[in-house]
Amino acid sequence: MTGMRGWLQRLFALCLLVFGFAHAAPVADYVLGAGDTIRISVYQNPDLTLETRVSDAGTISYPLLGEVKLGGLTVSSAEKKLAAGLRDGNFLKQPQVSLLVLQVKSNQVSVLGQVNRPGRYPLESGSTKLSELLAQAGGIVPVGGSDIVVVAGKRDGKPFRKEIDFAQVFAAGGNAEDVVLENGDAIWVDRAPMIYIYGEVQRPGALRLEREMTVLQALAGAGGLTLRGTERGVRLNRRDASGQMQVLQPGLNDKLQANDIVYIKESLF
């Protein structure tokens, strides 16, 4: 009976280990680094269970093995290294080592600007993409634009800055890349470009400039003309490259640009 109870306890412990790892740990290609808190377990050897923090030098102190360098290794590689140390040191014949990352501190990305939850987010995978981090940050707010900037200190020894039209990442035939992020990257989501419409429209004010937006679409977004408004009385104020304001008389199908000011005159009849 005692032997059966012990076997059941070991089975229960194994289930906790397996299911806990499956639900809580980052995937096996997560790269360990300084500040990460980890838990190491060895099957059927509870005395070798250790919860510790990876030091600034990338090392931990582990029973029987002493100081072991894990920084820079993936989770799966760290498990193999610990198992090899226990086996080669003749401490265990066939050690089964599991490593669980409890808290990620070393691999983080900053998400700033027009997102629902700006802040620092852990990279729990070696292949985390921009879209996945934006989802963690709650997505882009309604006034946020689709132009996103990813900045890093260096990649391949060179300064890194990439501007991404995020709408093109998922568009049919889009050529924008869903960038794989690295430790220390910063993501900036800017405000959406705006246009301004006033005069004889139902809802004057600022409008988000949608892609390929025309004057006619802007009028529709403003609720249409009032009874006194006229399509022949459309005027467009736009700054040129030198900063001078130009007054144009656009067609209804002409495309608008960021910061354009559309004025609808009153009909004389």
Short mmCIF file of C-alpha atoms in Angstrom, two decimals:
data_model
loop_
_atom_site.label_atom_id
_atom_site.label_comp_id
_atom_site.label_asym_id
_atom_site.label_seq_id
_atom_site.Cartn_x
_atom_site.Cartn_y
_atom_site.Cartn_z
CA MET A 1 0.00 0.00 0.00
CA THR A 2 2.83 2.38 0.89
CA GLY A 3 4.52 1.63 -2.43
CA MET A 4 1.28 2.29 -4.31
CA ARG A 5 0.77 5.60 -2.46
CA GLY A 6 4.30 6.69 -3.33
CA TRP A 7 3.78 5.79 -6.97
CA LEU A 8 0.54 7.80 -7.09
CA GLN A 9 2.24 10.80 -5.50
CA ARG A 10 5.02 10.67 -8.09
CA LEU A 11 2.44 10.39 -10.88
CA PHE A 12 0.52 13.38 -9.51
CA ALA A 13 3.73 15.41 -9.28
CA LEU A 14 4.59 14.54 -12.87
CA CYS A 15 1.13 15.66 -14.06
CA LEU A 16 1.56 18.98 -12.28
CA LEU A 17 4.94 19.42 -13.87
CA VAL A 18 3.78 18.56 -17.38
CA PHE A 19 0.55 20.57 -17.38
CA GLY A 20 2.06 23.49 -15.48
CA PHE A 21 4.85 23.72 -18.04
CA ALA A 22 2.44 23.47 -20.95
CA HIS A 23 0.28 26.34 -19.75
CA ALA A 24 2.75 28.70 -18.08
CA ALA A 25 6.11 28.41 -19.78
CA PRO A 26 7.24 30.23 -22.87
CA VAL A 27 7.97 28.06 -25.86
CA ALA A 28 11.21 26.11 -25.93
CA ASP A 29 13.04 28.63 -28.14
CA TYR A 30 12.81 31.44 -25.58
CA VAL A 31 16.33 32.67 -24.86
CA LEU A 32 17.17 32.99 -21.17
CA GLY A 33 18.83 36.13 -19.90
CA ALA A 34 19.77 38.13 -16.81
CA GLY A 35 16.88 38.76 -14.44
CA ASP A 36 14.69 35.89 -15.60
CA THR A 37 13.17 33.86 -12.76
CA ILE A 38 13.11 30.13 -13.47
CA ARG A 39 12.11 26.87 -11.80
CA ILE A 40 14.11 23.71 -12.50
CA SER A 41 12.62 20.30 -11.78
CA VAL A 42 14.11 16.83 -12.21
CA TYR A 43 11.66 13.95 -12.49
CA GLN A 44 11.63 11.72 -9.37
CA ASN A 45 14.22 13.95 -7.69
CA PRO A 46 12.36 16.63 -5.72
CA ASP A 47 15.55 17.54 -3.83
CA LEU A 48 16.91 18.92 -7.12
CA THR A 49 13.98 21.31 -7.63
CA LEU A 50 15.24 24.89 -7.63
CA GLU A 51 13.55 28.26 -8.10
CA THR A 52 16.13 30.94 -8.81
CA ARG A 53 17.00 34.07 -10.77
CA VAL A 54 19.50 34.20 -13.61
CA SER A 55 22.31 36.50 -12.47
CA ASP A 56 23.63 39.50 -14.38
CA ALA A 57 26.44 37.23 -15.57
CA GLY A 58 23.86 34.79 -16.97
CA THR A 59 24.57 32.09 -14.39
CA ILE A 60 22.74 30.17 -11.68
CA SER A 61 23.98 28.08 -8.76
CA TYR A 62 22.55 24.58 -9.04
CA PRO A 63 22.79 21.65 -6.57
CA LEU A 64 25.59 19.17 -7.39
CA LEU A 65 26.73 21.20 -10.42
CA GLY A 66 27.63 24.51 -8.80
CA GLU A 67 27.64 27.57 -11.07
CA VAL A 68 26.06 26.91 -14.46
CA LYS A 69 25.84 29.45 -17.28
CA LEU A 70 22.34 29.46 -18.81
CA GLY A 71 22.17 33.01 -20.16
CA GLY A 72 21.98 33.01 -23.94
CA LEU A 73 20.57 29.48 -24.11
CA THR A 74 17.07 28.55 -25.16
CA VAL A 75 14.84 26.79 -22.63
CA SER A 76 15.32 23.45 -24.35
CA SER A 77 19.11 23.91 -24.60
CA ALA A 78 19.29 24.82 -20.90
CA GLU A 79 17.35 21.66 -20.00
CA LYS A 80 19.77 19.56 -22.05
CA LYS A 81 22.81 21.26 -20.47
CA LEU A 82 21.59 20.59 -16.93
CA ALA A 83 20.68 17.01 -17.78
CA ALA A 84 24.11 16.44 -19.33
CA GLY A 85 25.80 17.85 -16.22
CA LEU A 86 23.88 15.52 -13.93
CA ARG A 87 24.51 12.54 -16.20
CA ASP A 88 28.20 13.20 -16.92
CA GLY A 89 28.86 13.82 -13.24
CA ASN A 90 27.43 10.36 -12.48
CA PHE A 91 24.76 11.86 -10.23
CA LEU A 92 21.82 10.42 -12.25
CA LYS A 93 21.71 7.87 -15.04
CA GLN A 94 18.92 9.33 -17.17
CA PRO A 95 17.90 12.70 -15.74
CA GLN A 96 14.70 14.26 -17.08
CA VAL A 97 15.03 17.99 -16.54
CA SER A 98 12.23 20.52 -17.03
CA LEU A 99 12.80 24.28 -16.89
CA LEU A 100 9.90 26.69 -16.39
CA VAL A 101 10.28 30.44 -16.91
CA LEU A 102 8.28 32.06 -14.10
CA GLN A 103 9.03 35.69 -14.90
CA VAL A 104 10.58 37.25 -17.99
CA LYS A 105 12.87 40.19 -17.33
CA SER A 106 15.69 39.95 -19.84
CA ASN A 107 13.83 39.98 -23.15
CA GLN A 108 11.38 42.85 -23.36
CA VAL A 109 9.96 45.25 -25.94
CA SER A 110 8.49 48.72 -25.39
CA VAL A 111 5.14 49.53 -27.01
CA LEU A 112 4.39 53.25 -27.11
CA GLY A 113 1.90 55.63 -28.65
CA GLN A 114 -1.66 54.96 -29.75
CA VAL A 115 -2.31 51.52 -28.23
CA ASN A 116 -4.74 50.55 -25.49
CA ARG A 117 -2.09 49.38 -23.02
CA PRO A 118 1.30 50.99 -23.67
CA GLY A 119 4.22 49.62 -21.68
CA ARG A 120 6.96 46.98 -21.65
CA TYR A 121 6.11 43.46 -22.74
CA PRO A 122 8.14 40.24 -22.46
CA LEU A 123 9.26 38.34 -25.52
CA GLU A 124 8.19 34.88 -24.51
CA SER A 125 9.30 33.40 -27.81
CA GLY A 126 12.31 33.79 -30.04
CA SER A 127 9.98 34.44 -32.97
CA THR A 128 7.44 36.91 -31.57
CA LYS A 129 6.05 39.12 -34.34
CA LEU A 130 4.89 42.73 -34.35
CA SER A 131 1.22 41.74 -34.73
CA GLU A 132 1.46 39.48 -31.65
CA LEU A 133 2.93 42.25 -29.47
CA LEU A 134 0.30 44.75 -30.60
CA ALA A 135 -2.37 42.21 -29.65
CA GLN A 136 -0.81 41.91 -26.17
CA ALA A 137 -0.94 45.71 -25.91
CA GLY A 138 -4.69 45.65 -26.56
CA GLY A 139 -4.49 46.70 -30.19
CA ILE A 140 -4.42 50.15 -31.77
CA VAL A 141 -6.88 52.75 -30.45
CA PRO A 142 -9.45 54.30 -32.87
CA VAL A 143 -7.37 57.46 -33.36
CA GLY A 144 -4.22 55.45 -34.03
CA GLY A 145 -2.77 55.19 -37.50
CA SER A 146 -1.50 52.21 -39.44
CA ASP A 147 2.02 53.61 -39.84
CA ILE A 148 4.20 51.95 -37.21
CA VAL A 149 7.89 52.46 -36.48
CA VAL A 150 10.10 49.73 -34.99
CA VAL A 151 13.42 50.98 -33.60
CA ALA A 152 16.27 48.93 -32.14
CA GLY A 153 19.72 49.79 -30.88
CA LYS A 154 21.48 47.62 -33.43
CA ARG A 155 20.88 44.58 -35.61
CA ASP A 156 23.80 42.84 -37.26
CA GLY A 157 25.97 45.64 -35.91
CA LYS A 158 23.98 48.37 -37.66
CA PRO A 159 21.41 50.88 -36.34
CA PHE A 160 17.91 49.57 -37.04
CA ARG A 161 14.79 51.56 -37.86
CA LYS A 162 11.86 50.22 -39.89
CA GLU A 163 8.65 51.97 -40.89
CA ILE A 164 5.75 49.60 -41.50
CA ASP A 165 2.37 50.23 -43.08
CA PHE A 166 0.61 47.79 -40.76
CA ALA A 167 -2.56 47.66 -42.86
CA GLN A 168 -0.48 46.06 -45.63
CA VAL A 169 0.73 43.21 -43.40
CA PHE A 170 -2.59 41.38 -43.80
CA ALA A 171 -3.84 42.96 -47.02
CA ALA A 172 -4.17 40.75 -50.09
CA GLY A 173 -1.00 41.28 -52.06
CA GLY A 174 0.43 43.47 -49.29
CA ASN A 175 4.18 43.73 -49.17
CA ALA A 176 4.68 44.88 -45.58
CA GLU A 177 6.59 42.53 -43.29
CA ASP A 178 5.25 41.34 -39.93
CA VAL A 179 8.62 41.98 -38.27
CA VAL A 180 10.10 39.46 -35.83
CA LEU A 181 10.98 41.44 -32.70
CA GLU A 182 14.14 41.26 -30.62
CA ASN A 183 15.10 42.22 -27.09
CA GLY A 184 15.24 45.99 -26.61
CA ASP A 185 13.06 46.90 -29.61
CA ALA A 186 10.71 49.86 -29.27
CA ILE A 187 7.41 50.09 -31.18
CA TRP A 188 5.83 53.48 -31.86
CA VAL A 189 2.23 53.78 -33.09
CA ASP A 190 1.51 57.31 -34.31
CA ARG A 191 -1.83 59.09 -34.47
CA ALA A 192 -3.82 58.66 -37.64
CA PRO A 193 -3.57 61.54 -40.13
CA MET A 194 -6.52 63.90 -40.01
CA ILE A 195 -8.38 66.29 -42.29
CA TYR A 196 -10.66 69.13 -41.24
CA ILE A 197 -14.00 70.04 -42.78
CA TYR A 198 -16.20 73.03 -41.99
CA GLY A 199 -18.84 75.25 -43.49
CA GLU A 200 -22.17 73.92 -44.76
CA VAL A 201 -21.91 70.28 -43.66
CA GLN A 202 -23.95 68.42 -41.06
CA ARG A 203 -21.03 67.54 -38.76
CA PRO A 204 -18.10 69.93 -39.20
CA GLY A 205 -14.83 69.15 -37.47
CA ALA A 206 -11.89 66.75 -37.72
CA LEU A 207 -12.09 63.49 -39.67
CA ARG A 208 -9.68 60.58 -39.76
CA LEU A 209 -8.03 60.46 -43.19
CA GLU A 210 -8.67 57.00 -44.54
CA ARG A 211 -6.54 55.45 -47.27
CA GLU A 212 -7.26 56.95 -50.72
CA MET A 213 -9.97 59.17 -49.23
CA THR A 214 -11.68 61.51 -51.72
CA VAL A 215 -13.43 64.82 -51.20
CA LEU A 216 -16.78 63.09 -51.76
CA GLN A 217 -16.01 60.49 -49.08
CA ALA A 218 -15.03 63.26 -46.66
CA LEU A 219 -18.35 64.98 -47.26
CA ALA A 220 -20.15 61.71 -46.55
CA GLY A 221 -18.11 61.28 -43.36
CA ALA A 222 -19.24 64.74 -42.26
CA GLY A 223 -22.89 63.77 -42.71
CA GLY A 224 -23.33 65.39 -46.10
CA LEU A 225 -24.21 68.95 -47.06
CA THR A 226 -26.72 71.10 -45.27
CA LEU A 227 -29.70 72.46 -47.20
CA ARG A 228 -27.69 75.61 -47.84
CA GLY A 229 -24.51 73.84 -48.95
CA THR A 230 -23.41 73.29 -52.54
CA GLU A 231 -20.94 70.89 -54.10
CA ARG A 232 -19.86 73.72 -56.39
CA GLY A 233 -18.70 75.63 -53.35
CA VAL A 234 -15.97 73.24 -52.21
CA ARG A 235 -12.63 74.87 -51.42
CA LEU A 236 -9.48 73.11 -50.23
CA ASN A 237 -6.73 74.70 -48.14
CA ARG A 238 -3.43 72.78 -48.41
CA ARG A 239 0.13 73.66 -47.48
CA ASP A 240 2.71 73.16 -50.19
CA ALA A 241 6.29 71.92 -49.72
CA SER A 242 7.46 75.41 -48.72
CA GLY A 243 4.78 75.71 -46.03
CA GLN A 244 2.66 78.22 -47.91
CA MET A 245 -1.12 77.75 -47.79
CA GLN A 246 -2.76 77.21 -51.15
CA VAL A 247 -6.47 77.56 -51.87
CA LEU A 248 -7.64 74.97 -54.40
CA GLN A 249 -10.95 74.12 -56.02
CA PRO A 250 -10.93 70.31 -56.01
CA GLY A 251 -13.15 67.84 -57.81
CA LEU A 252 -15.29 65.51 -55.74
CA ASN A 253 -13.12 62.53 -56.72
CA ASP A 254 -9.82 64.23 -55.92
CA LYS A 255 -7.82 62.54 -53.14
CA LEU A 256 -7.13 64.31 -49.89
CA GLN A 257 -3.88 64.60 -47.95
CA ALA A 258 -3.11 64.80 -44.25
CA ASN A 259 -4.03 68.14 -42.64
CA ASP A 260 -6.11 69.31 -45.62
CA ILE A 261 -8.86 71.78 -44.69
CA VAL A 262 -12.08 71.45 -46.68
CA TYR A 263 -14.53 74.36 -46.70
CA ILE A 264 -18.07 74.12 -48.06
CA LYS A 265 -19.57 77.43 -49.12
CA GLU A 266 -23.19 78.43 -48.83
CA SER A 267 -25.26 78.29 -51.99
CA LEU A 268 -26.25 81.68 -53.33
CA PHE A 269 -29.61 80.35 -54.58
#
